[in-house]
Amino acid sequence: MQDERPRRPIAAQNPFCYDAAMTDTAVLVLNQNYEPLNVCNPRRAFVLVDRGKAEVLENGRGYLRSLSFVFEIPSVIRLVYIIRRPRPRGRLCRRDVFLRDRHTCQYCGRRTRDLTLDHVLPRNRGGQHDWENVVAACKDCNHRKAGRTPREAHMHLIRQPVRPSFNPYRPFYHYLEEQVEWRKFIPGWQPDSGFS
Ligand SMILES: [Zn+2]
């Protein structure tokens, strides 16, 4: 039986031809005021630039080729208009707790990649899953403390956990080890920000 679906020309299905690795290439998108907005792929960057919605600030990612043109894949683009959007609030997630606690166990002070989340007042004793009750703890300390309060376990917190002020740039930090050209657009990053 014949397939009755309309057929699109091959070129429309796959207008670009590029190295498979390029599909994973990250392009930083800045707002018109140079605030980092998000990260997109080369194809999306091409569409934004081609439609006049964005300009290229940094190049150097290789090339996107079609039959009729070659597009130099940018590293950073900037929208030509401003996008206004509400600031997201800082949600509690493991990575941000570890960042706040500088990847250091809050009981023994050991800096390690092998961290767990500890509820200072255990959850089954009414402890909340919030910034003021969650700390980074190494596995040994978490195991030792078990379902007890620090006082019961004779353990001491290095510092009282607090809600960090939300940093809108943090979601970009894990790119910056590799994306050297992005660093000047994203404040507050230090080489060990991505340690996790
Ligand atoms: Zn520890």
Short mmCIF file of C-alpha atoms and ligand atoms in Angstrom, two decimals:
data_model
loop_
_atom_site.label_atom_id
_atom_site.label_comp_id
_atom_site.label_asym_id
_atom_site.label_seq_id
_atom_site.Cartn_x
_atom_site.Cartn_y
_atom_site.Cartn_z
CA MET A 1 0.00 0.00 0.00
CA GLN A 2 1.28 3.36 -0.97
CA ASP A 3 2.19 5.92 1.65
CA GLU A 4 -0.17 8.87 1.12
CA ARG A 5 1.57 11.26 3.46
CA PRO A 6 2.92 14.33 1.74
CA ARG A 7 6.63 14.09 1.23
CA ARG A 8 8.85 16.95 2.12
CA PRO A 9 11.93 17.51 0.07
CA ILE A 10 15.05 16.12 1.68
CA ALA A 11 16.49 19.60 1.96
CA ALA A 12 13.55 20.77 4.07
CA GLN A 13 13.92 17.84 6.42
CA ASN A 14 17.60 18.30 6.84
CA PRO A 15 18.69 21.67 5.51
CA PHE A 16 22.06 21.54 7.22
CA CYS A 17 24.90 19.23 7.08
CA TYR A 18 27.41 19.39 9.85
CA ASP A 19 29.74 17.35 11.88
CA ALA A 20 27.82 15.20 14.36
CA ALA A 21 29.82 16.68 17.21
CA MET A 22 28.57 20.13 16.24
CA THR A 23 25.00 19.25 17.17
CA ASP A 24 26.16 19.28 20.79
CA THR A 25 27.96 22.57 20.52
CA ALA A 26 26.57 25.05 23.00
CA VAL A 27 25.95 28.64 21.98
CA LEU A 28 25.50 31.27 24.69
CA VAL A 29 22.53 33.60 24.08
CA LEU A 30 22.71 37.05 25.64
CA ASN A 31 19.81 39.43 26.10
CA GLN A 32 19.97 42.77 24.32
CA ASN A 33 21.48 44.24 27.51
CA TYR A 34 24.21 41.56 27.52
CA GLU A 35 22.66 39.58 30.40
CA PRO A 36 23.08 35.83 29.79
CA LEU A 37 19.67 34.35 28.91
CA ASN A 38 20.16 30.74 27.96
CA VAL A 39 22.13 28.28 25.90
CA CYS A 40 21.05 27.02 22.48
CA ASN A 41 22.37 24.76 19.74
CA PRO A 42 23.96 25.93 16.46
CA ARG A 43 20.79 25.40 14.45
CA ARG A 44 18.77 27.66 16.74
CA ALA A 45 21.57 30.22 16.69
CA PHE A 46 21.52 30.14 12.90
CA VAL A 47 17.75 30.77 12.82
CA LEU A 48 18.04 33.72 15.21
CA VAL A 49 20.89 35.31 13.28
CA ASP A 50 19.39 34.56 9.87
CA ARG A 51 16.09 36.22 10.82
CA GLY A 52 17.87 39.28 12.11
CA LYS A 53 16.89 38.57 15.72
CA ALA A 54 20.42 38.18 16.99
CA GLU A 55 23.94 39.24 16.17
CA VAL A 56 27.11 37.23 16.52
CA LEU A 57 29.52 38.39 19.23
CA GLU A 58 32.03 35.56 19.25
CA ASN A 59 32.73 33.07 16.55
CA GLY A 60 34.94 30.08 16.21
CA ARG A 61 32.87 26.92 16.47
CA GLY A 62 33.37 25.51 13.02
CA TYR A 63 30.89 25.72 10.20
CA LEU A 64 27.34 24.78 9.37
CA ARG A 65 26.99 24.00 5.67
CA SER A 66 24.02 23.75 3.35
CA LEU A 67 24.04 23.43 -0.42
CA SER A 68 24.02 27.17 -0.88
CA PHE A 69 25.81 28.74 2.06
CA VAL A 70 28.25 28.35 4.89
CA PHE A 71 27.40 29.65 8.37
CA GLU A 72 30.18 30.13 10.86
CA ILE A 73 28.90 28.70 14.13
CA PRO A 74 29.04 31.32 16.85
CA SER A 75 30.10 30.81 20.43
CA VAL A 76 28.10 33.80 21.73
CA ILE A 77 25.14 35.62 20.19
CA ARG A 78 23.17 38.62 21.43
CA LEU A 79 19.51 39.30 20.80
CA VAL A 80 18.76 42.62 19.12
CA TYR A 81 15.68 43.12 21.32
CA ILE A 82 15.18 42.79 25.05
CA ILE A 83 13.41 39.82 26.58
CA ARG A 84 11.79 40.56 29.92
CA ARG A 85 11.13 37.67 32.19
CA PRO A 86 10.64 37.17 35.90
CA ARG A 87 13.66 36.19 37.92
CA PRO A 88 13.42 32.60 39.00
CA ARG A 89 13.77 32.00 42.73
CA GLY A 90 16.59 29.91 44.07
CA ARG A 91 15.29 26.37 44.36
CA LEU A 92 16.91 23.95 46.71
CA CYS A 93 18.92 21.40 44.80
CA ARG A 94 21.91 19.28 45.71
CA ARG A 95 24.34 21.07 43.49
CA ASP A 96 23.46 24.47 44.95
CA VAL A 97 23.73 23.20 48.53
CA PHE A 98 27.19 21.83 47.71
CA LEU A 99 28.15 25.13 46.12
CA ARG A 100 26.92 27.11 49.11
CA ASP A 101 28.89 24.82 51.43
CA ARG A 102 31.94 25.00 49.15
CA HIS A 103 31.94 21.23 48.65
CA THR A 104 32.94 20.83 52.26
CA CYS A 105 31.40 18.50 54.82
CA GLN A 106 29.75 20.80 57.34
CA TYR A 107 30.62 18.50 60.24
CA CYS A 108 34.23 17.42 59.75
CA GLY A 109 35.37 20.12 57.31
CA ARG A 110 36.64 17.68 54.72
CA ARG A 111 36.44 18.83 51.11
CA THR A 112 35.30 15.95 48.96
CA ARG A 113 33.45 15.08 45.78
CA ASP A 114 31.62 12.36 47.65
CA LEU A 115 29.03 14.42 49.50
CA THR A 116 25.50 13.74 50.67
CA LEU A 117 22.71 16.00 51.86
CA ASP A 118 22.08 15.95 55.57
CA HIS A 119 18.93 17.23 57.27
CA VAL A 120 20.27 18.86 60.44
CA LEU A 121 17.03 18.21 62.29
CA PRO A 122 16.05 14.83 60.79
CA ARG A 123 12.96 14.85 58.61
CA ASN A 124 11.20 12.26 60.75
CA ARG A 125 11.62 14.66 63.68
CA GLY A 126 9.92 17.48 61.80
CA GLY A 127 12.98 18.88 60.03
CA GLN A 128 12.18 20.76 56.83
CA HIS A 129 13.76 20.26 53.44
CA ASP A 130 14.86 23.87 53.18
CA TRP A 131 18.03 25.93 53.02
CA GLU A 132 18.13 26.46 56.77
CA ASN A 133 17.99 22.73 57.57
CA VAL A 134 20.03 21.09 54.80
CA VAL A 135 23.83 20.89 54.70
CA ALA A 136 26.51 19.06 52.79
CA ALA A 137 27.93 16.11 54.74
CA CYS A 138 30.46 13.47 53.82
CA LYS A 139 29.23 9.88 53.88
CA ASP A 140 31.10 9.07 57.07
CA CYS A 141 29.58 11.97 58.98
CA ASN A 142 26.11 11.33 57.59
CA HIS A 143 26.39 7.70 58.64
CA ARG A 144 27.68 8.61 62.07
CA LYS A 145 24.98 11.20 62.70
CA ALA A 146 22.24 8.86 61.41
CA GLY A 147 18.76 9.90 62.57
CA ARG A 148 19.98 12.13 65.38
CA THR A 149 20.33 15.85 65.92
CA PRO A 150 23.90 17.19 65.97
CA ARG A 151 23.68 17.62 69.74
CA GLU A 152 22.57 14.01 70.26
CA ALA A 153 25.35 12.81 67.98
CA HIS A 154 27.93 15.11 69.65
CA MET A 155 28.67 16.69 66.31
CA HIS A 156 29.04 20.36 65.52
CA LEU A 157 28.17 22.32 62.44
CA ILE A 158 30.99 24.41 61.01
CA ARG A 159 28.44 27.11 60.26
CA GLN A 160 24.71 27.55 60.44
CA PRO A 161 23.07 26.93 57.08
CA VAL A 162 21.35 29.93 55.51
CA ARG A 163 19.44 30.61 52.32
CA PRO A 164 21.93 31.95 49.80
CA SER A 165 21.09 35.00 47.78
CA PHE A 166 20.02 33.69 44.40
CA ASN A 167 22.68 33.98 41.75
CA PRO A 168 21.12 34.12 38.26
CA TYR A 169 24.47 33.27 36.69
CA ARG A 170 24.96 30.01 38.51
CA PRO A 171 23.20 27.84 35.90
CA PHE A 172 25.89 28.87 33.42
CA TYR A 173 28.88 28.09 35.62
CA HIS A 174 29.23 24.45 34.71
CA TYR A 175 29.85 25.42 31.08
CA LEU A 176 32.68 27.77 31.90
CA GLU A 177 35.45 25.26 32.45
CA GLU A 178 35.31 24.62 28.71
CA GLN A 179 33.67 27.74 27.32
CA VAL A 180 36.49 30.19 27.79
CA GLU A 181 34.94 32.85 25.51
CA TRP A 182 31.81 32.97 27.69
CA ARG A 183 33.60 33.93 30.88
CA LYS A 184 33.65 37.66 30.28
CA PHE A 185 29.83 37.68 29.98
CA ILE A 186 29.13 35.73 33.17
CA PRO A 187 30.15 37.35 36.46
CA GLY A 188 31.14 35.60 39.63
CA TRP A 189 32.62 32.41 38.24
CA GLN A 190 35.80 31.02 39.70
CA PRO A 191 37.70 28.00 38.48
CA ASP A 192 36.45 25.85 41.35
CA SER A 193 32.76 26.89 40.99
CA GLY A 194 32.11 23.79 38.95
CA PHE A 195 33.78 21.40 41.38
CA SER A 196 31.16 18.81 42.24
ZN ZN B 1 32.42 14.75 57.32
#
